[in-house]
Amino acid sequence: MADEKARILKAPDLPTVVKGDGRYLMTLLRQFLTETAREVNLANGFTAEEIKSDGTSKVPDVRNFHLTFDRLGGLLEWDHTSKLDDLAYYEIRTNQNVGSDVGLLERTRENTSTKLPLTYVGHVYCYTILKNKERSAGTVITYTKARPVAPTDLALTKDQQGVIVSFLAIPLDCIGANVYVNDTKYTVTDNLFLYTGGEVIKTVRVAYYDQFGEGESTTIWCEIPDVTGFIVERNDSQLYFYWDEVPIHGVHYVVKVGSIPDWDRALTIFDTKDNKHRYIYPNIGEYYMLIKAVDEHNNYSKNATYVYLTNQKDEHKNVIIELDQKAVAYSGTKVGMYYDAAGNQLKLDRDVGHGEYIIDVQLPQKYRARNWLDFACIGQTNDTLCFDDMAWLWDSEDAARTVWNGTVGDLNGVQVHQEIARYVGTTGDNILDVIELNDSLTSTKGTSPTDSHDVVYAQGRWHAGLTVGDTTRLAYAYSVPETFSLSFYATVKSGIGDAMIATLENDNGGFLVIGYDAKASCFYVRGSDGVTVRTAKIAPANGRDWYTLAVSQSETARTLYVYSLNYDKIVAGNEPAKPIGTFSAVYFYPKL
């Protein structure tokens, strides 16, 4: 066993080289590195599997097809075919479409190749092609290469020439390392780098790279960075501080207050290791809140980040509104829930993991709402769902939404999310109009539809809404600017197929269509300019669900957002697209 270990760990000897033969030197270097990678890092080697053929091919399959990663990148090797005299070339591909340029990596008469896909996980196929166009069944390598790890033992050493950056030796399956000094990139092929620039070093970041890209990085901070994302929110005398964490071990934060943004003249109010803090500051007036990060050696950030705060006296305090829903038999809007009259209580629908109970609240005056409350409730259900009823896969959407809490059907400890819903107001808001479709087709600004037919209302998520049927028509005339955002809610009660939900149109024939693609299980926005924005796949809309859709058009891009309440999932799509123009009409039925 000792002899076997010695044989594996011993590096191969380099043969004598003829001086001046550069190609021979590279070949020997490649052979040396490949053999070293084989013996020392066997985990990076991948061998091929034969592709099942119909048995009609007379050309022998490629044998001993294998892949090895070393310091020069990935190397594919295989044995030459026995029909070498009749060989046209070997074809290296990412798919099985022999002869096609799509998926082709290389055609070569050599029995080695350095051409690989551009991904860390992939397939590589090798085929033998003869001069008479006959080909082998082929072999395939399935490889998975780990992304380069973060360098360790990163250190800086100053000498007479500059600053030496050193770190642990580059792994055998990596090509080199990228060294970033103050965000300026330098590429090295060993674990030493001499920085001779005149700029003072603030940060040094190092990451190994291979032929697929850069891996995780390690950073040394020579100067404590300034704090970013510093905000202060006020609720009467309660001040809530938030900021982004500084990525340095053992750092803490000092916050001061002053009448001018001067750190040295400001008064310290608290010191904390967290990146958020609540503080009572009852003084009325205008102040600057300043923050700096401090490391364990008492080094401070160079600059103080500050927020200008106007701390005025509140005209009103919190308002407590008590609504007894049990007394009114839970008459609010129930989403994914139902009222059990026998028990005088709310219950979730069968197979529903998320429910909403929505009620209207009339506030005595206009308030600025920011928080919500979470509290636990105790409930029970008569659901008889058992393991035998689980006809779905473990990695499916249904499985992800099914939660087993202790005893099957027990809802003890379920968290209820209580929130203030939306504010439908237009005074002072940058809103063109709001059409609630709540038993009325007139918008909040008094706009009436230009066309309406077969208008039927049904209960939606927030309130009653328009039911769009096969003969429904509803259109409004608006001057919608080139850049805009449009959002609305849609309720699906019994599934949805291919559908065009809404259309924006202008006088020049330009349009935007919002729709749903049942085959792809995604929503889309199709424009007259040929640009189609698609979201990622969302759960198939073959049941009951509540969607929030939003379209945004900027000067350079078009974006579509969709939220599924039933699956608690957000998907989005974005494409570069210029504005189509000013729209003049909005249709809430399949217009185009």
Coordinates of C-alpha atoms in Angstrom, one line a residue, residues 100-385:
S100 CA -25.0 20.5 -38.5
D101 CA -23.2 23.7 -37.7
V102 CA -25.6 24.2 -34.7
G103 CA -23.9 22.5 -31.7
L104 CA -20.6 21.9 -33.5
L105 CA -17.5 22.4 -31.4
E106 CA -14.7 21.2 -33.8
R107 CA -13.9 18.9 -36.7
T108 CA -10.4 17.5 -36.5
R109 CA -8.2 14.6 -37.7
E110 CA -6.3 14.7 -34.4
N111 CA -7.3 12.5 -31.5
T112 CA -7.3 15.5 -29.0
S113 CA -9.4 18.6 -28.7
T114 CA -9.6 21.6 -26.4
K115 CA -13.0 22.7 -27.6
L116 CA -15.7 22.5 -24.9
P117 CA -19.1 24.1 -24.2
L118 CA -19.1 27.4 -22.4
T119 CA -20.9 26.0 -19.3
Y120 CA -19.8 24.2 -16.1
V121 CA -22.3 21.4 -16.8
G122 CA -22.7 19.9 -20.2
H123 CA -22.5 17.1 -22.7
V124 CA -19.8 16.5 -25.3
Y125 CA -20.3 14.0 -28.2
C126 CA -17.6 12.5 -30.4
Y127 CA -18.3 10.9 -33.8
T128 CA -16.0 9.3 -36.4
I129 CA -16.8 10.5 -39.9
L130 CA -15.3 8.6 -42.9
K131 CA -14.5 9.9 -46.3
N132 CA -17.5 8.0 -47.8
K133 CA -19.8 10.0 -45.3
E134 CA -20.4 6.9 -43.0
R135 CA -20.2 7.7 -39.3
S136 CA -20.1 5.9 -36.0
A137 CA -22.9 5.8 -33.5
G138 CA -20.8 8.1 -31.3
T139 CA -19.9 8.4 -27.6
V140 CA -20.8 11.1 -25.1
I141 CA -19.2 12.6 -22.0
T142 CA -21.5 14.1 -19.3
Y143 CA -19.4 16.4 -17.1
T144 CA -20.0 18.6 -14.1
K145 CA -17.1 20.9 -13.1
A146 CA -17.2 22.8 -9.8
R147 CA -16.9 26.5 -9.9
P148 CA -13.5 27.6 -8.7
V149 CA -13.3 28.0 -4.9
A150 CA -12.4 31.3 -3.2
P151 CA -8.6 31.7 -2.7
T152 CA -7.3 31.4 0.9
D153 CA -4.2 32.8 2.7
L154 CA -4.6 36.1 0.9
A155 CA -1.8 38.5 2.1
L156 CA -0.1 41.7 1.2
T157 CA 3.7 42.3 1.6
K158 CA 5.4 45.6 0.8
D159 CA 9.0 45.6 -0.6
Q160 CA 11.2 48.1 -2.4
Q161 CA 9.5 47.4 -5.8
G162 CA 5.9 47.6 -4.7
V163 CA 3.3 45.5 -2.9
I164 CA 3.3 41.7 -3.3
V165 CA -0.1 40.0 -3.3
S166 CA 0.2 36.3 -2.4
F167 CA -2.4 33.6 -2.0
L168 CA -2.7 29.8 -2.0
A169 CA -1.5 28.1 -5.1
I170 CA -3.8 28.0 -8.1
P171 CA -5.7 24.7 -8.2
L172 CA -4.8 22.2 -10.9
D173 CA -8.2 22.5 -12.7
C174 CA -7.9 26.4 -12.9
I175 CA -5.9 28.4 -15.5
G176 CA -5.0 31.4 -13.4
A177 CA -6.3 34.1 -11.1
N178 CA -7.7 37.6 -11.4
V179 CA -6.4 40.1 -9.0
Y180 CA -8.4 43.3 -8.5
V181 CA -6.6 46.2 -6.9
N182 CA -9.1 49.1 -6.3
D183 CA -11.3 47.4 -8.9
T184 CA -8.6 47.4 -11.5
K185 CA -8.2 43.9 -12.9
Y186 CA -4.8 42.1 -13.3
T187 CA -4.5 38.5 -14.6
V188 CA -1.8 36.2 -13.3
T189 CA -0.9 32.5 -13.9
D190 CA 0.7 31.9 -10.5
N191 CA -0.1 32.8 -6.9
L192 CA 2.1 35.9 -6.7
F193 CA 1.4 39.3 -8.1
L194 CA 3.6 42.5 -7.8
Y195 CA 1.6 45.7 -7.7
T196 CA 3.7 48.7 -8.8
G197 CA 0.9 51.2 -9.3
G198 CA 1.1 54.5 -7.5
E199 CA -2.5 54.5 -6.3
V200 CA -3.0 53.8 -2.6
I201 CA -4.4 50.3 -2.1
K202 CA -7.9 50.4 -0.6
T203 CA -9.2 46.9 -1.5
V204 CA -7.6 43.7 -3.0
R205 CA -9.9 41.0 -4.3
V206 CA -8.6 37.7 -5.8
A207 CA -10.6 35.0 -7.7
Y208 CA -9.4 31.9 -9.5
Y209 CA -10.7 31.4 -13.1
D210 CA -10.9 28.5 -15.5
Q211 CA -12.0 28.3 -19.1
F212 CA -15.6 28.7 -18.1
G213 CA -15.2 31.9 -16.0
E214 CA -14.4 33.3 -12.6
G215 CA -15.1 31.6 -9.3
E216 CA -15.7 32.9 -5.8
S217 CA -13.5 35.7 -4.6
T218 CA -11.7 36.7 -1.4
T219 CA -11.3 40.4 -0.4
I220 CA -8.9 42.3 1.8
W221 CA -10.0 45.7 2.9
C222 CA -7.1 48.1 3.5
E223 CA -9.5 51.0 4.1
I224 CA -12.8 50.8 5.9
P225 CA -15.5 51.5 3.2
D226 CA -18.2 54.1 3.7
V227 CA -21.6 52.9 4.8
T228 CA -24.2 52.6 2.0
G229 CA -28.0 52.4 2.0
F230 CA -28.4 54.5 5.1
I231 CA -32.0 55.5 5.7
V232 CA -34.0 56.8 8.7
E233 CA -37.7 56.4 9.1
R234 CA -39.7 58.3 11.7
N235 CA -42.9 57.3 13.6
D236 CA -43.5 60.1 16.1
S237 CA -40.4 60.0 18.5
Q238 CA -39.5 56.5 17.3
L239 CA -36.6 56.6 14.7
Y240 CA -35.9 53.4 12.7
F241 CA -32.3 53.2 11.2
Y242 CA -31.4 50.9 8.4
W243 CA -28.2 50.5 6.4
D244 CA -26.2 48.0 4.3
E245 CA -23.7 45.7 6.1
V246 CA -20.0 46.4 5.6
P247 CA -18.3 43.1 4.5
I248 CA -15.6 43.2 7.2
H249 CA -15.3 40.8 10.2
G250 CA -15.9 42.4 13.6
V251 CA -17.1 45.7 12.4
H252 CA -19.6 47.9 14.3
Y253 CA -21.3 51.1 13.6
V254 CA -21.4 54.5 15.3
V255 CA -24.4 56.9 14.6
K256 CA -24.3 60.6 15.5
V257 CA -26.6 63.5 15.2
G258 CA -25.8 67.2 14.5
S259 CA -27.2 70.4 13.1
I260 CA -24.6 70.4 10.3
P261 CA -23.1 67.3 8.4
D262 CA -19.8 67.5 10.4
W263 CA -18.7 64.2 12.0
D264 CA -16.3 65.8 14.5
R265 CA -18.9 68.3 15.8
A266 CA -21.9 65.8 16.0
L267 CA -23.1 64.0 19.1
T268 CA -22.9 60.2 19.3
I269 CA -26.4 58.7 20.0
F270 CA -25.7 55.0 19.8
D271 CA -23.1 52.3 18.8
T272 CA -24.3 48.9 17.4
K273 CA -23.0 45.7 15.7
D274 CA -26.3 45.3 13.8
N275 CA -27.3 47.0 10.5
K276 CA -30.6 48.3 11.9
H277 CA -31.6 50.0 15.1
R278 CA -34.6 51.7 16.8
Y279 CA -33.9 54.8 18.8
I280 CA -36.1 57.3 20.7
Y281 CA -35.2 60.9 19.7
P282 CA -38.0 63.2 20.9
N283 CA -36.3 66.5 20.0
I284 CA -38.2 68.6 17.5
G285 CA -36.3 70.2 14.7
E286 CA -34.1 69.6 11.6
Y287 CA -31.0 67.4 12.0
Y288 CA -28.4 65.4 10.2
M289 CA -28.0 61.7 11.1
L290 CA -24.5 60.5 10.4
I291 CA -23.0 57.0 10.4
K292 CA -19.5 55.5 10.1
A293 CA -18.3 51.9 10.3
V294 CA -15.5 51.0 12.8
D295 CA -13.4 47.8 12.6
E296 CA -11.9 45.9 15.6
H297 CA -8.7 47.9 15.4
N298 CA -10.7 51.2 15.8
N299 CA -10.3 52.3 12.2
Y300 CA -13.2 54.4 11.0
S301 CA -14.7 54.9 7.5
K302 CA -13.1 57.8 5.7
N303 CA -16.4 59.6 5.1
A304 CA -19.6 59.8 7.1
T305 CA -22.8 58.9 5.4
Y306 CA -25.6 61.1 6.5
V307 CA -29.4 61.6 6.2
Y308 CA -31.2 64.9 6.6
L309 CA -34.2 64.5 8.9
T310 CA -37.0 66.8 9.7
N311 CA -38.4 65.7 13.1
Q312 CA -41.7 67.7 13.4
K313 CA -44.4 67.2 15.9
D314 CA -47.1 64.7 14.8
E315 CA -50.6 66.0 14.6
H316 CA -52.0 62.6 15.4
K317 CA -51.0 59.4 17.0
N318 CA -51.8 55.8 16.2
V319 CA -55.4 54.9 15.6
I320 CA -56.9 51.6 16.9
I321 CA -59.8 50.3 15.0
E322 CA -61.7 47.3 16.3
L323 CA -63.9 45.3 13.9
D324 CA -65.7 42.3 15.2
Q325 CA -66.0 40.0 12.2
K326 CA -67.5 37.2 14.2
A327 CA -70.5 39.4 15.0
V328 CA -71.2 39.9 11.3
A329 CA -70.6 36.3 10.3
Y330 CA -67.4 37.0 8.5
S331 CA -69.0 38.9 5.7
G332 CA -65.8 40.2 4.1
T333 CA -64.2 39.0 0.9
K334 CA -62.9 35.4 1.3
V335 CA -60.1 34.3 -1.0
G336 CA -59.2 30.6 -0.6
M337 CA -61.4 30.5 2.5
Y338 CA -65.1 29.8 3.4
Y339 CA -67.4 30.5 6.4
D340 CA -68.3 27.5 8.5
A341 CA -71.7 28.5 9.9
A342 CA -71.9 25.6 12.3
G343 CA -68.6 26.5 14.0
N344 CA -69.1 30.3 13.3
Q345 CA -65.5 30.5 12.0
L346 CA -63.4 30.9 8.9
K347 CA -61.6 27.9 7.3
L348 CA -59.3 27.4 4.4
D349 CA -60.6 25.7 1.3
R350 CA -59.4 22.1 0.7
D351 CA -55.9 21.9 -0.7
V352 CA -55.3 25.6 -0.1
G353 CA -52.2 26.7 1.8
H354 CA -52.7 30.5 1.6
G355 CA -56.0 32.4 2.2
E356 CA -57.1 36.0 2.4
Y357 CA -59.9 37.6 4.3
I358 CA -60.4 41.2 3.1
I359 CA -62.6 43.9 4.8
D360 CA -63.1 47.5 4.1
V361 CA -61.8 50.0 6.7
Q362 CA -62.8 53.6 6.8
L363 CA -60.0 55.7 8.5
P364 CA -61.0 59.0 10.1
Q365 CA -58.4 60.9 8.1
K366 CA -55.4 60.3 5.7
Y367 CA -52.6 58.3 7.3
R368 CA -49.2 57.1 6.2
A369 CA -49.1 53.3 6.7
R370 CA -45.8 51.4 6.8
N371 CA -46.2 48.4 9.0
W372 CA -48.2 45.2 9.3
L373 CA -48.7 42.8 12.2
D374 CA -48.1 39.1 12.4
F375 CA -49.8 37.0 15.0
A376 CA -50.5 33.3 15.7
C377 CA -53.9 31.8 15.6
I378 CA -55.4 28.5 16.7
G379 CA -57.7 26.8 14.3
Q380 CA -58.8 23.5 13.0
T381 CA -60.0 22.0 9.7
N382 CA -62.1 19.1 8.7
D383 CA -59.8 18.3 5.8
T384 CA -59.3 14.6 5.4
L385 CA -56.2 14.8 3.2

